[in-house]
Coordinates of C-alpha atoms in Angstrom, one line a residue:
M20 CA 46.5 -34.4 -12.2
T21 CA 45.5 -30.8 -11.7
Y22 CA 43.9 -28.7 -14.4
D23 CA 43.3 -25.0 -14.1
S24 CA 41.3 -22.8 -16.4
Q25 CA 40.1 -19.2 -16.2
F26 CA 37.2 -18.1 -18.3
D27 CA 34.3 -15.6 -18.3
L28 CA 30.9 -17.1 -17.6
Y29 CA 27.7 -15.3 -18.7
I30 CA 24.5 -16.8 -17.3
K31 CA 20.8 -16.0 -17.8
C32 CA 18.7 -16.4 -14.7
P33 CA 14.9 -16.7 -14.9
M34 CA 13.4 -14.3 -12.3
K35 CA 10.0 -14.0 -10.8
Y36 CA 9.0 -10.4 -9.8
G37 CA 5.8 -11.1 -8.0
R38 CA 7.2 -10.0 -4.6
Y39 CA 9.0 -6.9 -6.1
P40 CA 10.8 -5.1 -4.4
F41 CA 11.1 -7.8 -1.8
D42 CA 12.0 -10.4 -4.3
K43 CA 14.8 -13.0 -4.0
H44 CA 16.1 -15.2 -6.8
E45 CA 18.2 -18.3 -7.0
C46 CA 20.1 -19.3 -10.0
Y47 CA 22.1 -22.5 -10.6
V48 CA 25.3 -22.9 -12.6
H49 CA 25.7 -26.6 -13.4
I50 CA 28.9 -28.0 -15.0
S51 CA 29.0 -31.6 -16.2
S52 CA 30.7 -33.8 -18.6
A53 CA 29.5 -34.0 -22.2
D54 CA 30.1 -37.7 -22.7
L55 CA 30.8 -39.3 -19.3
N56 CA 28.1 -40.1 -16.8
S57 CA 28.6 -40.7 -13.1
T58 CA 30.1 -44.2 -13.7
G59 CA 33.0 -42.7 -15.6
L60 CA 33.4 -39.2 -14.0
V61 CA 32.5 -37.9 -10.5
F62 CA 33.0 -34.2 -9.6
N63 CA 34.2 -33.5 -6.0
M64 CA 33.7 -30.0 -4.7
T65 CA 36.4 -28.3 -2.7
K66 CA 35.3 -27.6 0.9
N67 CA 34.7 -23.9 1.6
P68 CA 35.7 -22.7 -1.8
R69 CA 36.5 -19.0 -2.4
W70 CA 34.4 -17.9 -5.3
H71 CA 35.8 -14.4 -5.6
E72 CA 38.3 -12.2 -4.0
Y73 CA 36.8 -8.7 -4.2
E74 CA 33.9 -7.4 -2.2
S75 CA 32.7 -5.3 -5.2
H76 CA 31.4 -8.6 -6.6
D77 CA 28.9 -8.9 -3.8
N78 CA 26.7 -6.2 -5.4
V79 CA 25.2 -6.5 -8.8
G80 CA 22.9 -3.7 -9.8
Y81 CA 20.3 -3.4 -7.0
F82 CA 21.0 -6.9 -5.7
D83 CA 23.1 -8.3 -3.0
V84 CA 24.7 -11.6 -4.3
E85 CA 25.5 -14.7 -2.3
I86 CA 27.3 -17.7 -3.7
F87 CA 26.7 -21.2 -2.3
P88 CA 28.2 -24.6 -3.3
L89 CA 25.9 -27.4 -4.5
K90 CA 24.8 -29.9 -2.0
G91 CA 23.1 -33.3 -1.8
A92 CA 20.7 -34.0 -4.7
E93 CA 22.0 -30.9 -6.5
L94 CA 25.2 -32.7 -7.3
E95 CA 23.4 -35.2 -9.6
D96 CA 21.2 -35.1 -12.6
L97 CA 19.1 -37.8 -14.3
W98 CA 19.1 -37.6 -18.1
Q99 CA 18.0 -40.3 -20.5
G100 CA 17.9 -42.9 -17.6
E101 CA 21.5 -42.3 -16.6
V102 CA 22.9 -40.4 -13.6
W103 CA 25.3 -37.6 -14.4
S104 CA 27.7 -36.0 -11.9
L105 CA 27.4 -32.2 -11.5
T106 CA 29.4 -29.5 -10.1
G107 CA 28.9 -25.7 -10.0
L108 CA 27.4 -23.2 -7.7
K109 CA 24.2 -21.5 -6.6
L110 CA 23.6 -17.7 -6.8
R111 CA 21.2 -16.0 -4.6
F112 CA 20.1 -12.4 -5.5
T113 CA 18.4 -10.3 -2.8
R114 CA 17.1 -6.9 -3.9
R115 CA 17.9 -3.9 -1.7
Y116 CA 14.4 -2.5 -1.1
W117 CA 15.1 0.5 1.2
R118 CA 15.0 3.0 -1.7
H119 CA 11.6 1.7 -2.6
I120 CA 10.3 2.2 0.9
V121 CA 11.6 5.8 1.0
N122 CA 10.5 6.6 -2.6
Y123 CA 7.1 4.8 -2.7
Y124 CA 5.8 3.2 0.5
L125 CA 6.3 6.0 3.0
P126 CA 5.2 8.9 0.7
S127 CA 2.0 7.0 -0.4
L128 CA 1.2 6.2 3.2
L129 CA 1.6 9.9 4.2
F130 CA -0.5 11.0 1.2
V131 CA -3.4 8.8 2.4
I132 CA -3.2 10.1 6.0
I133 CA -3.1 13.7 4.7
S134 CA -6.2 13.1 2.6
W135 CA -8.0 12.0 5.8
V136 CA -7.3 15.4 7.3
S137 CA -10.4 16.4 5.3
F138 CA -12.5 14.9 8.1
L139 CA -11.1 17.6 10.4
V140 CA -12.2 20.4 8.0
P141 CA -15.6 21.9 9.0
H142 CA -18.4 19.9 7.4
D143 CA -20.0 22.9 5.8
D144 CA -16.9 23.5 3.7
V145 CA -17.5 20.8 1.2
N146 CA -15.2 22.2 -1.5
A147 CA -12.2 22.2 0.8
R148 CA -12.8 18.5 1.7
V149 CA -13.3 17.4 -1.8
A150 CA -10.4 19.4 -3.2
L151 CA -8.0 17.8 -0.6
L152 CA -9.1 14.3 -1.5
V153 CA -9.0 14.8 -5.3
T154 CA -5.5 16.4 -5.0
M155 CA -4.1 13.4 -3.1
L156 CA -5.8 11.0 -5.4
L157 CA -4.3 12.6 -8.5
V158 CA -0.8 12.5 -6.9
L159 CA -1.1 8.8 -6.2
V160 CA -2.3 8.0 -9.7
T161 CA 0.6 9.9 -11.1
V162 CA 3.0 8.0 -8.9
L163 CA 1.4 4.7 -9.9
N164 CA 1.7 5.5 -13.6
G165 CA 5.4 6.2 -13.2
L166 CA 5.8 3.0 -11.1
I167 CA 4.2 0.9 -13.9
D168 CA 6.7 2.3 -16.4
N169 CA 9.8 1.7 -14.2
S170 CA 8.9 -1.6 -12.6
P171 CA 9.8 -5.0 -14.0
N172 CA 7.0 -7.0 -15.7
A173 CA 5.9 -9.9 -13.5
R174 CA 4.5 -12.9 -15.5
E175 CA 2.5 -14.2 -12.5
G176 CA 0.6 -10.9 -12.1
P177 CA 0.9 -7.5 -10.4
T178 CA 4.0 -6.9 -8.2
A179 CA 3.8 -6.3 -4.4
L180 CA 4.6 -2.6 -4.9
G181 CA 1.9 -2.2 -7.5
I182 CA -0.7 -3.9 -5.1
W183 CA 0.4 -1.5 -2.4
M184 CA -0.1 1.6 -4.5
F185 CA -3.5 0.5 -5.7
S186 CA -4.5 -0.2 -2.1
M187 CA -3.5 3.3 -1.1
I188 CA -5.7 4.7 -3.9
V189 CA -8.6 2.5 -2.6
F190 CA -8.2 4.0 0.9
I191 CA -8.6 7.5 -0.5
I192 CA -11.6 6.4 -2.6
L193 CA -13.2 5.0 0.6
A194 CA -12.8 8.4 2.3
F195 CA -14.3 10.1 -0.8
V196 CA -17.3 7.6 -0.7
C197 CA -17.8 8.5 3.0
H198 CA -17.9 12.2 2.3
S199 CA -20.3 11.6 -0.6
V200 CA -22.6 9.7 1.7
F201 CA -22.5 12.5 4.3
I202 CA -23.3 15.1 1.7
I203 CA -26.3 13.1 0.3
K204 CA -27.7 12.6 3.8
R205 CA -27.4 16.3 4.6
R206 CA -29.2 17.3 1.4
R207 CA -32.0 14.8 2.1
K208 CA -32.4 16.1 5.6
A209 CA -32.4 19.7 4.3
A210 CA -35.0 18.7 1.7
T211 CA -37.3 16.9 4.1
G212 CA -36.8 19.6 6.8
K213 CA -38.3 22.3 4.6
G214 CA -41.8 21.2 5.2
V215 CA -41.2 21.0 8.9
K216 CA -39.7 24.4 9.0
N217 CA -42.8 25.8 7.3
I218 CA -45.0 24.2 9.9
V219 CA -43.0 25.3 13.0
P220 CA -43.5 29.1 12.6
E221 CA -47.3 28.6 12.3
M222 CA -47.3 26.5 15.5
K223 CA -45.3 29.1 17.3
E224 CA -47.7 31.8 16.2
I225 CA -50.7 29.9 17.4
V226 CA -49.1 29.3 20.8
T227 CA -48.1 32.9 21.1
Q228 CA -51.6 34.1 20.4
V229 CA -53.0 31.8 23.0
I230 CA -50.5 33.1 25.6
K231 CA -51.1 36.7 24.7
M232 CA -54.7 36.3 25.6
A233 CA -53.6 35.3 29.1
N234 CA -50.6 37.6 29.6
P235 CA -49.1 39.7 26.8
T236 CA -45.8 40.5 28.6
T237 CA -45.1 36.9 29.4
A238 CA -46.0 35.9 25.8
N239 CA -43.4 38.3 24.2
S240 CA -40.6 37.2 26.5
M241 CA -41.4 33.4 26.1
Q242 CA -41.6 33.8 22.3
F243 CA -38.1 35.4 22.1
Y244 CA -36.6 32.9 24.5
S245 CA -38.1 29.9 22.9
V246 CA -37.0 30.9 19.3
C247 CA -33.4 31.7 20.4
N248 CA -33.1 28.6 22.5
I249 CA -34.4 26.2 19.9
N250 CA -32.2 27.6 17.1
A251 CA -29.1 27.5 19.3
N252 CA -29.7 24.0 20.5
D253 CA -30.4 22.7 17.0
G254 CA -27.1 24.1 15.8
K255 CA -25.1 22.7 18.6
V256 CA -26.6 19.2 18.3
K257 CA -26.1 19.1 14.5
K258 CA -22.5 20.3 14.8
S259 CA -21.6 17.9 17.6
N260 CA -23.2 14.9 15.7
S261 CA -21.3 15.8 12.5
N262 CA -18.0 16.2 14.3
L263 CA -18.5 12.9 16.1
I264 CA -19.3 11.0 12.9
D265 CA -16.2 12.5 11.2
V266 CA -14.0 11.4 14.1
L267 CA -15.5 7.9 14.1
V268 CA -14.9 7.5 10.3
F269 CA -11.4 8.8 10.6
A270 CA -10.7 6.3 13.5
V271 CA -12.2 3.3 11.5
L272 CA -10.2 4.1 8.4
F273 CA -7.0 4.5 10.4
I274 CA -7.6 1.1 12.1
L275 CA -8.2 -0.5 8.7
L276 CA -5.0 1.0 7.3
S277 CA -3.0 -0.2 10.3
I278 CA -4.3 -3.7 9.9
Y279 CA -3.5 -3.7 6.2
V280 CA 0.1 -2.5 6.8
A281 CA 0.6 -5.1 9.5
V282 CA -0.7 -7.9 7.2
Y283 CA 1.2 -6.7 4.2

């Protein structure tokens, strides 16, 4: 006896969006008898069934769809102490995530790297450094707000894309904290160095007076040379130290970002 029937089937599949946009979902369609258990009715699946004939059915929205037959324990169900035979199929939905990589992952990563260019700006130009960081931070916050409105709600917590965007904001905040620490240290050094700067001219004057008593010509030339040499060396040392610290911080942040991307 052969019985054929054609009908439209509408199913509702519970989905978990914790790994969005790399999420995969499996939905089962079970068909069973309403009054006959496995002792009275057993369903036998056709080998290698053709579930559809058109390739357009392979894509549903932003998902690629695969259809599999039920196997093994999936062909039976225990209900009220009785075993019931099942037939049906299994649907696997795999999201196409490349548009999210192009629209969110790569731009946010580039924004973070661009914000770190502030370490290459001369350390005396604090306004330029802070302006670059704040601009990139506001851009990422705007993107994150739009992402929250357009992303599906995950019952189990934030989505993978939401965690990524928040992490990029944290990397910019880390750079901002590093700049703040540098600025505070420089101001403290400037404040503590005022007393030393007041003492140094007095010491130079005393040394010059002593040398003048011995040889006035030598005293004048030594005074000019010592003052110019000290100021020039101080500027070079401070500038080289600041540049070295900026490069080291940039390298450390870049290594941390690389590790995070590899682990993610």
